[in-house]
PDB file of C-alpha atoms in Angstrom:
ATOM      1  CA  MET A   1      82.755 131.308 112.190  1.00  0.00           C
ATOM      2  CA  ALA A   2      85.642 133.902 111.940  1.00  0.00           C
ATOM      3  CA  ARG A   3      87.560 133.988 108.578  1.00  0.00           C
ATOM      4  CA  PRO A   4      90.636 132.336 109.080  1.00  0.00           C
ATOM      5  CA  GLU A   5      94.009 134.449 109.202  1.00  0.00           C
ATOM      6  CA  THR A   6      96.797 132.859 107.371  1.00  0.00           C
ATOM      7  CA  HIS A   7     100.318 133.256 108.530  1.00  0.00           C
ATOM      8  CA  THR A   8     103.901 131.864 107.780  1.00  0.00           C
ATOM      9  CA  LEU A   9     106.663 130.822 110.241  1.00  0.00           C
ATOM     10  CA  ASP A  10     110.041 130.205 109.465  1.00  0.00           C
ATOM     11  CA  ALA A  11     111.537 127.099 110.978  1.00  0.00           C
ATOM     12  CA  PRO A  12     114.899 125.252 110.274  1.00  0.00           C
ATOM     13  CA  GLY A  13     114.372 123.385 106.684  1.00  0.00           C
ATOM     14  CA  ALA A  14     110.772 124.555 106.430  1.00  0.00           C
ATOM     15  CA  VAL A  15     108.226 127.373 106.203  1.00  0.00           C
ATOM     16  CA  LEU A  16     105.158 126.555 108.296  1.00  0.00           C
ATOM     17  CA  HIS A  17     101.608 127.900 107.241  1.00  0.00           C
ATOM     18  CA  TYR A  18      99.312 128.139 109.992  1.00  0.00           C
ATOM     19  CA  ASP A  19      95.772 129.499 110.114  1.00  0.00           C
ATOM     20  CA  VAL A  20      93.980 131.247 113.050  1.00  0.00           C
ATOM     21  CA  ARG A  21      90.031 131.434 113.412  1.00  0.00           C
ATOM     22  CA  ARG A  22      89.830 134.286 116.403  1.00  0.00           C
ATOM     23  CA  ASN A  23      87.311 134.562 118.968  1.00  0.00           C
ATOM     24  CA  ASP A  24      88.935 137.647 121.109  1.00  0.00           C
ATOM     25  CA  ALA A  25      85.575 137.718 123.376  1.00  0.00           C
ATOM     26  CA  SER A  26      86.581 134.038 124.468  1.00  0.00           C
ATOM     27  CA  SER A  27      88.488 133.196 127.750  1.00  0.00           C
ATOM     28  CA  LYS A  28      89.115 129.651 126.868  1.00  0.00           C
ATOM     29  CA  PRO A  29      92.527 128.498 125.872  1.00  0.00           C
ATOM     30  CA  VAL A  30      93.481 128.429 122.227  1.00  0.00           C
ATOM     31  CA  LEU A  31      92.663 125.187 120.738  1.00  0.00           C
ATOM     32  CA  LEU A  32      95.198 123.917 118.320  1.00  0.00           C
ATOM     33  CA  LEU A  33      94.008 120.997 115.977  1.00  0.00           C
ATOM     34  CA  ILE A  34      96.969 119.127 114.541  1.00  0.00           C
ATOM     35  CA  GLY A  35      97.360 116.286 112.300  1.00  0.00           C
ATOM     36  CA  SER A  36     100.051 114.712 110.192  1.00  0.00           C
ATOM     37  CA  PRO A  37     100.572 114.242 107.427  1.00  0.00           C
ATOM     38  CA  MET A  38      96.910 115.720 107.238  1.00  0.00           C
ATOM     39  CA  GLY A  39      97.097 119.470 107.228  1.00  0.00           C
ATOM     40  CA  ALA A  40      94.503 122.278 107.953  1.00  0.00           C
ATOM     41  CA  THR A  41      91.873 121.574 105.749  1.00  0.00           C
ATOM     42  CA  GLY A  42      91.114 118.089 107.127  1.00  0.00           C
ATOM     43  CA  PHE A  43      89.942 119.892 110.251  1.00  0.00           C
ATOM     44  CA  ASP A  44      87.539 122.295 108.205  1.00  0.00           C
ATOM     45  CA  THR A  45      84.393 120.355 109.662  1.00  0.00           C
ATOM     46  CA  LEU A  46      85.663 120.117 113.334  1.00  0.00           C
ATOM     47  CA  THR A  47      86.441 123.933 113.451  1.00  0.00           C
ATOM     48  CA  GLY A  48      82.845 124.742 113.027  1.00  0.00           C
ATOM     49  CA  HIS A  49      81.968 123.080 116.313  1.00  0.00           C
ATOM     50  CA  PHE A  50      84.391 125.484 118.342  1.00  0.00           C
ATOM     51  CA  THR A  51      83.271 128.944 117.404  1.00  0.00           C
ATOM     52  CA  ASP A  52      83.231 129.803 121.076  1.00  0.00           C
ATOM     53  CA  ARG A  53      87.092 129.740 121.277  1.00  0.00           C
ATOM     54  CA  THR A  54      90.071 130.715 119.002  1.00  0.00           C
ATOM     55  CA  VAL A  55      91.035 127.756 116.966  1.00  0.00           C
ATOM     56  CA  VAL A  56      94.380 127.143 115.100  1.00  0.00           C
ATOM     57  CA  THR A  57      94.966 124.717 112.414  1.00  0.00           C
ATOM     58  CA  TYR A  58      98.422 124.379 110.459  1.00  0.00           C
ATOM     59  CA  ASP A  59     100.057 122.101 107.625  1.00  0.00           C
ATOM     60  CA  PRO A  60     102.694 120.277 109.178  1.00  0.00           C
ATOM     61  CA  ARG A  61     106.356 120.294 107.662  1.00  0.00           C
ATOM     62  CA  GLY A  62     106.341 118.787 104.330  1.00  0.00           C
ATOM     63  CA  ALA A  63     102.476 118.531 103.655  1.00  0.00           C
ATOM     64  CA  GLY A  64     100.256 120.940 102.107  1.00  0.00           C
ATOM     65  CA  ARG A  65     101.732 124.434 101.976  1.00  0.00           C
ATOM     66  CA  SER A  66     104.357 123.857 104.568  1.00  0.00           C
ATOM     67  CA  LYS A  67     106.941 122.417 101.968  1.00  0.00           C
ATOM     68  CA  ARG A  68     110.388 121.413 103.163  1.00  0.00           C
ATOM     69  CA  THR A  69     113.289 123.892 102.012  1.00  0.00           C
ATOM     70  CA  ASP A  70     116.218 121.743 102.814  1.00  0.00           C
ATOM     71  CA  GLY A  71     115.335 119.018 100.294  1.00  0.00           C
ATOM     72  CA  ALA A  72     115.469 116.343 103.201  1.00  0.00           C
ATOM     73  CA  SER A  73     113.995 112.989 102.513  1.00  0.00           C
ATOM     74  CA  GLY A  74     112.798 112.353 105.579  1.00  0.00           C
ATOM     75  CA  THR A  75     111.232 114.092 108.539  1.00  0.00           C
ATOM     76  CA  THR A  76     111.491 113.082 112.435  1.00  0.00           C
ATOM     77  CA  THR A  77     108.904 113.273 115.150  1.00  0.00           C
ATOM     78  CA  GLU A  78     111.472 115.530 116.913  1.00  0.00           C
ATOM     79  CA  GLU A  79     111.387 118.059 113.904  1.00  0.00           C
ATOM     80  CA  HIS A  80     107.497 118.106 114.033  1.00  0.00           C
ATOM     81  CA  ALA A  81     107.490 118.542 117.786  1.00  0.00           C
ATOM     82  CA  ASP A  82     109.891 121.546 117.549  1.00  0.00           C
ATOM     83  CA  ASP A  83     107.669 123.052 114.764  1.00  0.00           C
ATOM     84  CA  LEU A  84     104.821 122.938 117.289  1.00  0.00           C
ATOM     85  CA  HIS A  85     106.954 124.529 120.056  1.00  0.00           C
ATOM     86  CA  ARG A  86     107.766 127.165 117.910  1.00  0.00           C
ATOM     87  CA  LEU A  87     104.235 127.700 116.480  1.00  0.00           C
ATOM     88  CA  ILE A  88     102.803 128.070 120.123  1.00  0.00           C
ATOM     89  CA  MET A  89     105.394 130.644 120.730  1.00  0.00           C
ATOM     90  CA  ALA A  90     104.498 132.487 117.894  1.00  0.00           C
ATOM     91  CA  LEU A  91     100.878 132.595 119.075  1.00  0.00           C
ATOM     92  CA  ASP A  92     102.099 134.100 122.389  1.00  0.00           C
ATOM     93  CA  THR A  93      98.903 133.191 124.028  1.00  0.00           C
ATOM     94  CA  GLY A  94     100.056 130.884 127.039  1.00  0.00           C
ATOM     95  CA  PRO A  95      99.323 127.303 127.333  1.00  0.00           C
ATOM     96  CA  VAL A  96      96.880 125.756 124.603  1.00  0.00           C
ATOM     97  CA  ASP A  97      94.602 123.103 124.315  1.00  0.00           C
ATOM     98  CA  ILE A  98      95.433 120.531 121.725  1.00  0.00           C
ATOM     99  CA  PHE A  99      93.381 117.872 119.644  1.00  0.00           C
ATOM    100  CA  ALA A 100      95.730 115.939 117.808  1.00  0.00           C
ATOM    101  CA  SER A 101      94.973 113.068 115.097  1.00  0.00           C
ATOM    102  CA  SER A 102      97.090 110.221 113.888  1.00  0.00           C
ATOM    103  CA  GLY A 103     100.735 111.211 113.472  1.00  0.00           C
ATOM    104  CA  GLY A 104     100.011 114.635 114.998  1.00  0.00           C
ATOM    105  CA  ALA A 105      98.951 112.698 118.153  1.00  0.00           C
ATOM    106  CA  VAL A 106     102.569 111.380 117.987  1.00  0.00           C
ATOM    107  CA  ASN A 107     104.034 114.833 117.492  1.00  0.00           C
ATOM    108  CA  GLY A 108     101.714 116.073 120.223  1.00  0.00           C
ATOM    109  CA  LEU A 109     102.996 113.464 122.807  1.00  0.00           C
ATOM    110  CA  ALA A 110     106.836 114.534 121.841  1.00  0.00           C
ATOM    111  CA  LEU A 111     105.873 118.153 122.436  1.00  0.00           C
ATOM    112  CA  VAL A 112     104.272 117.719 125.875  1.00  0.00           C
ATOM    113  CA  ALA A 113     107.430 115.577 126.879  1.00  0.00           C
ATOM    114  CA  GLY A 114     109.599 118.199 125.812  1.00  0.00           C
ATOM    115  CA  HIS A 115     107.727 121.504 126.411  1.00  0.00           C
ATOM    116  CA  PRO A 116     104.978 120.827 129.078  1.00  0.00           C
ATOM    117  CA  GLU A 117     104.660 124.567 129.745  1.00  0.00           C
ATOM    118  CA  GLN A 118     103.185 125.061 126.471  1.00  0.00           C
ATOM    119  CA  VAL A 119     100.027 122.820 127.070  1.00  0.00           C
ATOM    120  CA  ARG A 120      97.205 122.577 129.309  1.00  0.00           C
ATOM    121  CA  THR A 121      95.335 119.489 127.807  1.00  0.00           C
ATOM    122  CA  LEU A 122      96.349 117.209 125.060  1.00  0.00           C
ATOM    123  CA  VAL A 123      93.877 114.922 123.538  1.00  0.00           C
ATOM    124  CA  ALA A 124      95.794 112.438 121.446  1.00  0.00           C
ATOM    125  CA  HIS A 125      93.450 110.505 119.048  1.00  0.00           C
ATOM    126  CA  GLU A 126      94.946 107.039 117.664  1.00  0.00           C
ATOM    127  CA  PRO A 127      98.782 107.869 117.910  1.00  0.00           C
ATOM    128  CA  PRO A 128     100.058 105.198 115.490  1.00  0.00           C
ATOM    129  CA  THR A 129     103.381 104.516 117.378  1.00  0.00           C
ATOM    130  CA  VAL A 130     103.560 100.828 117.108  1.00  0.00           C
ATOM    131  CA  GLN A 131     106.155 100.554 119.848  1.00  0.00           C
ATOM    132  CA  GLY A 132     103.875  99.224 122.676  1.00  0.00           C
ATOM    133  CA  LEU A 133     102.205  96.673 120.470  1.00  0.00           C
ATOM    134  CA  PRO A 134     103.016  92.837 120.862  1.00  0.00           C
ATOM    135  CA  ASP A 135     103.803  92.676 117.044  1.00  0.00           C
ATOM    136  CA  ARG A 136     105.568  95.721 117.073  1.00  0.00           C
ATOM    137  CA  GLU A 137     108.659  93.958 115.154  1.00  0.00           C
ATOM    138  CA  GLU A 138     106.180  92.918 112.141  1.00  0.00           C
ATOM    139  CA  ALA A 139     104.645  96.479 112.249  1.00  0.00           C
ATOM    140  CA  LEU A 140     107.889  98.144 111.935  1.00  0.00           C
ATOM    141  CA  ALA A 141     109.243  95.690 109.129  1.00  0.00           C
ATOM    142  CA  THR A 142     106.052  96.493 107.471  1.00  0.00           C
ATOM    143  CA  CYS A 143     106.775 100.333 107.588  1.00  0.00           C
ATOM    144  CA  LEU A 144     110.164  99.715 106.459  1.00  0.00           C
ATOM    145  CA  ALA A 145     108.722  97.714 103.337  1.00  0.00           C
ATOM    146  CA  ILE A 146     106.112 100.596 102.770  1.00  0.00           C
ATOM    147  CA  ARG A 147     108.980 103.175 102.408  1.00  0.00           C
ATOM    148  CA  GLU A 148     111.043 100.858 100.344  1.00  0.00           C
ATOM    149  CA  THR A 149     108.301 100.134  98.083  1.00  0.00           C
ATOM    150  CA  TYR A 150     107.438 103.754  97.750  1.00  0.00           C
ATOM    151  CA  HIS A 151     111.133 104.432  96.760  1.00  0.00           C
ATOM    152  CA  ARG A 152     111.065 101.533  94.376  1.00  0.00           C
ATOM    153  CA  ALA A 153     107.568 101.659  92.652  1.00  0.00           C
ATOM    154  CA  GLY A 154     105.935 105.019  93.627  1.00  0.00           C
ATOM    155  CA  TYR A 155     103.117 106.248  95.489  1.00  0.00           C
ATOM    156  CA  GLY A 156     100.218 104.028  94.382  1.00  0.00           C
ATOM    157  CA  THR A 157     101.912 100.745  94.972  1.00  0.00           C
ATOM    158  CA  ALA A 158     103.176 101.907  98.464  1.00  0.00           C
ATOM    159  CA  MET A 159      99.886 103.539  99.413  1.00  0.00           C
ATOM    160  CA  ALA A 160      97.954 100.437  98.716  1.00  0.00           C
ATOM    161  CA  LYS A 161     100.530  98.566 101.224  1.00  0.00           C
ATOM    162  CA  PHE A 162      99.649 101.238 103.581  1.00  0.00           C
ATOM    163  CA  ILE A 163      96.076 100.822 103.467  1.00  0.00           C
ATOM    164  CA  ALA A 164      96.562  97.111 104.061  1.00  0.00           C
ATOM    165  CA  LEU A 165      98.423  97.855 107.066  1.00  0.00           C
ATOM    166  CA  ALA A 166      96.193 100.394 108.480  1.00  0.00           C
ATOM    167  CA  SER A 167      93.108  98.663 107.982  1.00  0.00           C
ATOM    168  CA  HIS A 168      94.098  95.258 109.264  1.00  0.00           C
ATOM    169  CA  ASP A 169      92.055  94.231 112.056  1.00  0.00           C
ATOM    170  CA  GLY A 170      94.013  92.435 115.142  1.00  0.00           C
ATOM    171  CA  PRO A 171      97.783  91.697 115.403  1.00  0.00           C
ATOM    172  CA  LEU A 172      99.533  91.360 112.332  1.00  0.00           C
ATOM    173  CA  PRO A 173     100.520  87.787 111.288  1.00  0.00           C
ATOM    174  CA  ALA A 174     103.902  86.655 110.886  1.00  0.00           C
ATOM    175  CA  GLY A 175     105.059  87.555 107.242  1.00  0.00           C
ATOM    176  CA  PHE A 176     102.962  90.441 106.742  1.00  0.00           C
ATOM    177  CA  ALA A 177     105.463  92.800 105.719  1.00  0.00           C
ATOM    178  CA  SER A 178     106.843  90.631 103.069  1.00  0.00           C
ATOM    179  CA  GLN A 179     103.251  90.037 101.420  1.00  0.00           C
ATOM    180  CA  PRO A 180     102.591  91.827  98.182  1.00  0.00           C
ATOM    181  CA  GLY A 181     100.453  94.944  98.774  1.00  0.00           C
ATOM    182  CA  PRO A 182      96.866  95.120  97.223  1.00  0.00           C
ATOM    183  CA  ASP A 183      96.275  96.293  93.688  1.00  0.00           C
ATOM    184  CA  PRO A 184      96.480 100.182  93.633  1.00  0.00           C
ATOM    185  CA  ALA A 185      93.556 100.401  91.313  1.00  0.00           C
ATOM    186  CA  SER A 186      91.290  98.708  93.635  1.00  0.00           C
ATOM    187  CA  PHE A 187      91.456 101.880  95.737  1.00  0.00           C
ATOM    188  CA  GLY A 188      91.543 104.348  92.987  1.00  0.00           C
ATOM    189  CA  LEU A 189      95.252 104.816  93.184  1.00  0.00           C
ATOM    190  CA  PRO A 190      97.692 105.359  90.407  1.00  0.00           C
ATOM    191  CA  ALA A 191      99.658 102.395  89.352  1.00  0.00           C
ATOM    192  CA  VAL A 192     102.113 104.198  87.148  1.00  0.00           C
ATOM    193  CA  ASP A 193     105.031 105.722  88.903  1.00  0.00           C
ATOM    194  CA  ASP A 194     105.146 109.763  88.499  1.00  0.00           C
ATOM    195  CA  GLY A 195     108.831 109.692  89.818  1.00  0.00           C
ATOM    196  CA  SER A 196     108.208 112.057  92.969  1.00  0.00           C
ATOM    197  CA  ARG A 197     109.606 111.013  96.268  1.00  0.00           C
ATOM    198  CA  ASP A 198     108.167 113.680  98.643  1.00  0.00           C
ATOM    199  CA  ASP A 199     104.842 112.088  99.888  1.00  0.00           C
ATOM    200  CA  PRO A 200     104.744 112.939 103.561  1.00  0.00           C
ATOM    201  CA  LEU A 201     102.940 109.888 104.625  1.00  0.00           C
ATOM    202  CA  VAL A 202     104.712 107.028 102.884  1.00  0.00           C
ATOM    203  CA  GLY A 203     107.815 108.869 102.400  1.00  0.00           C
ATOM    204  CA  LEU A 204     108.971 111.789 104.756  1.00  0.00           C
ATOM    205  CA  ASN A 205     107.282 110.641 107.734  1.00  0.00           C
ATOM    206  CA  MET A 206     107.670 106.829 107.363  1.00  0.00           C
ATOM    207  CA  PRO A 207     109.078 105.064 109.454  1.00  0.00           C
ATOM    208  CA  SER A 208     109.777 107.813 112.030  1.00  0.00           C
ATOM    209  CA  THR A 209     106.354 108.432 113.033  1.00  0.00           C
ATOM    210  CA  PRO A 210     105.360 104.841 113.729  1.00  0.00           C
ATOM    211  CA  GLY A 211     108.755 104.121 115.211  1.00  0.00           C
ATOM    212  CA  TYR A 212     108.749 106.770 117.668  1.00  0.00           C
ATOM    213  CA  TYR A 213     108.770 105.754 121.417  1.00  0.00           C
ATOM    214  CA  PRO A 214     106.877 108.093 123.561  1.00  0.00           C
ATOM    215  CA  ASP A 215     108.821 109.393 126.692  1.00  0.00           C
ATOM    216  CA  TYR A 216     106.551 107.945 129.285  1.00  0.00           C
ATOM    217  CA  ASP A 217     108.355 109.142 132.332  1.00  0.00           C
ATOM    218  CA  ALA A 218     108.386 112.824 130.940  1.00  0.00           C
ATOM    219  CA  LEU A 219     104.647 112.472 129.962  1.00  0.00           C
ATOM    220  CA  ARG A 220     103.709 111.095 133.483  1.00  0.00           C
ATOM    221  CA  ALA A 221     105.652 113.916 135.161  1.00  0.00           C
ATOM    222  CA  ALA A 222     104.450 116.509 133.124  1.00  0.00           C
ATOM    223  CA  PRO A 223     101.691 118.943 134.558  1.00  0.00           C
ATOM    224  CA  VAL A 224      99.573 118.375 131.543  1.00  0.00           C
ATOM    225  CA  ARG A 225      96.316 116.481 131.305  1.00  0.00           C
ATOM    226  CA  VAL A 226      96.905 113.785 128.470  1.00  0.00           C
ATOM    227  CA  VAL A 227      94.136 111.952 127.145  1.00  0.00           C
ATOM    228  CA  ILE A 228      94.389 109.246 124.603  1.00  0.00           C
ATOM    229  CA  GLY A 229      91.265 108.575 122.222  1.00  0.00           C
ATOM    230  CA  VAL A 230      90.515 105.372 120.318  1.00  0.00           C
ATOM    231  CA  GLY A 231      87.841 105.307 117.589  1.00  0.00           C
ATOM    232  CA  ALA A 232      84.932 103.129 118.251  1.00  0.00           C
ATOM    233  CA  GLN A 233      85.172 101.625 114.885  1.00  0.00           C
ATOM    234  CA  SER A 234      88.773 101.524 114.603  1.00  0.00           C
ATOM    235  CA  ALA A 235      89.860 100.256 118.022  1.00  0.00           C
ATOM    236  CA  MET A 236      91.144  96.796 116.637  1.00  0.00           C
ATOM    237  CA  MET A 237      93.076  98.615 113.894  1.00  0.00           C
ATOM    238  CA  LEU A 238      96.890  99.510 114.008  1.00  0.00           C
ATOM    239  CA  ALA A 239      96.441 103.023 115.131  1.00  0.00           C
ATOM    240  CA  GLY A 240      93.418 102.295 117.647  1.00  0.00           C
ATOM    241  CA  ARG A 241      95.491  99.334 119.139  1.00  0.00           C
ATOM    242  CA  ALA A 242      98.490 101.593 119.255  1.00  0.00           C
ATOM    243  CA  GLY A 243      96.526 104.274 121.111  1.00  0.00           C
ATOM    244  CA  THR A 244      95.324 101.689 123.802  1.00  0.00           C
ATOM    245  CA  ALA A 245      98.875 100.888 124.294  1.00  0.00           C
ATOM    246  CA  VAL A 246     100.036 104.251 124.890  1.00  0.00           C
ATOM    247  CA  ALA A 247      97.126 104.889 127.365  1.00  0.00           C
ATOM    248  CA  GLU A 248      98.474 101.731 129.065  1.00  0.00           C
ATOM    249  CA  GLY A 249     101.919 103.255 129.014  1.00  0.00           C
ATOM    250  CA  LEU A 250     100.676 106.403 130.739  1.00  0.00           C
ATOM    251  CA  GLY A 251      98.603 104.110 133.353  1.00  0.00           C
ATOM    252  CA  THR A 252      95.166 105.559 132.122  1.00  0.00           C
ATOM    253  CA  ALA A 253      92.264 104.228 130.075  1.00  0.00           C
ATOM    254  CA  PRO A 254      91.775 105.407 126.602  1.00  0.00           C
ATOM    255  CA  VAL A 255      88.468 107.437 125.816  1.00  0.00           C
ATOM    256  CA  ILE A 256      86.330 105.971 123.159  1.00  0.00           C
ATOM    257  CA  PHE A 257      85.286 108.522 120.437  1.00  0.00           C
ATOM    258  CA  PRO A 258      82.472 108.086 117.767  1.00  0.00           C
ATOM    259  CA  GLY A 259      83.477 106.998 114.539  1.00  0.00           C
ATOM    260  CA  GLY A 260      86.829 105.550 113.289  1.00  0.00           C
ATOM    261  CA  HIS A 261      90.330 107.126 112.813  1.00  0.00           C
ATOM    262  CA  GLY A 262      88.817 110.023 110.976  1.00  0.00           C
ATOM    263  CA  GLY A 263      85.693 110.183 112.900  1.00  0.00           C
ATOM    264  CA  PHE A 264      85.822 114.032 113.356  1.00  0.00           C
ATOM    265  CA  GLY A 265      85.676 114.582 109.637  1.00  0.00           C
ATOM    266  CA  ASP A 266      83.061 113.848 106.785  1.00  0.00           C
ATOM    267  CA  GLY A 267      84.513 110.407 105.425  1.00  0.00           C
ATOM    268  CA  VAL A 268      83.053 106.948 105.749  1.00  0.00           C
ATOM    269  CA  ASP A 269      84.168 106.528 109.185  1.00  0.00           C
ATOM    270  CA  GLY A 270      83.045 109.895 110.357  1.00  0.00           C
ATOM    271  CA  GLN A 271      80.749 111.162 112.819  1.00  0.00           C
ATOM    272  CA  PRO A 272      81.770 114.741 113.228  1.00  0.00           C
ATOM    273  CA  ASP A 273      78.635 115.978 115.296  1.00  0.00           C
ATOM    274  CA  ASP A 274      78.990 113.243 117.931  1.00  0.00           C
ATOM    275  CA  PHE A 275      82.654 113.369 117.720  1.00  0.00           C
ATOM    276  CA  ALA A 276      82.903 117.032 118.461  1.00  0.00           C
ATOM    277  CA  ALA A 277      80.602 116.785 121.479  1.00  0.00           C
ATOM    278  CA  THR A 278      82.770 114.128 122.909  1.00  0.00           C
ATOM    279  CA  LEU A 279      85.674 116.069 122.285  1.00  0.00           C
ATOM    280  CA  ARG A 280      84.169 119.229 123.809  1.00  0.00           C
ATOM    281  CA  SER A 281      83.128 117.041 127.153  1.00  0.00           C
ATOM    282  CA  VAL A 282      86.506 115.926 127.511  1.00  0.00           C
ATOM    283  CA  LEU A 283      88.245 119.303 126.956  1.00  0.00           C
ATOM    284  CA  ALA A 284      85.661 120.436 129.620  1.00  0.00           C
ATOM    285  CA  ASP A 285      86.689 118.142 132.354  1.00  0.00           C
TER     286      ASP A 285
END
C-alpha cells in the first residue's frame, strides 16, 4: 500500500493532521475514514483492505496530533463537522465516500446535514447519539456524570464509568447515572489522578457527542446515500441501540456489520476481514 503523506490544516482553535494514501490510478472517490476520539492509527488495519483507491485518515480536533490551540475545555459536534468540511475542501477531489465510526459517525451526520455537496456516501457505524433512545434522559445524565467524575477524580475513574455505560446491554435502569463506577484497576486503568483534563473522550467531547440531535429533515433531503451500520455483537449496547434509532429516524434499516463497536480493527470485538468485505459491498451498492 502507498506510504501515507502527512499534511496539516489550520482550523479555528486547532491544527488538524491528516494522512493521504494515494492511488492515482483509481477512478473511485476518495475514501475518508473518520472516528472520534479515535484518530488515524485506529484505521491502520482497515486501510489495508482498500488499496484500490485513495484513502484519507485524520486525527480529530483534540485527539492525537490534532491538539486544540485555544485552550478550550470542550469540543462541539459542529466544530468537528466544520473541520471535516475544511479537510474535504483541502483535498480538492470532489465528493468523497466516508466510513465513520462512533463519535466520527455523529460528526459525519452533522457534516452531511450542513454540506451534502461534499459527500457521495456516508456509512455511519454506531453513532452514539442517545437522543432517539427511550432511556435518553438516563443516558444523558450518565454522560454528564462521567464528565463531572473526570473533572473531580481524573481519567481512570471517569473512564471506568464510561466503560460501564458503553458495555451495558439494553436500556439503562433508573438511577444508573448515580451509581458508582467500577474499580478502574479492573480495566487496567490508573486509579491516581494525573491532573490532566484534556482527554477527548471523557472530557472534550462529553457530553456534546452523545447529546447531539441529528437534523433528520436535512439528512433525508440531502442527495447523499446515508447508511447506518450496527455491530452484530454490540447491537444491544448503547452505541448499537443508538445506531438503530438513527436509522429509524432516517426511515431506513441498519446494516449489520461483523464484530462489535470496533469490528473493523484487531481488538477483541474485531473481525476486520469480514468487516471490510461488508463495507466494500455497501460502498459498491
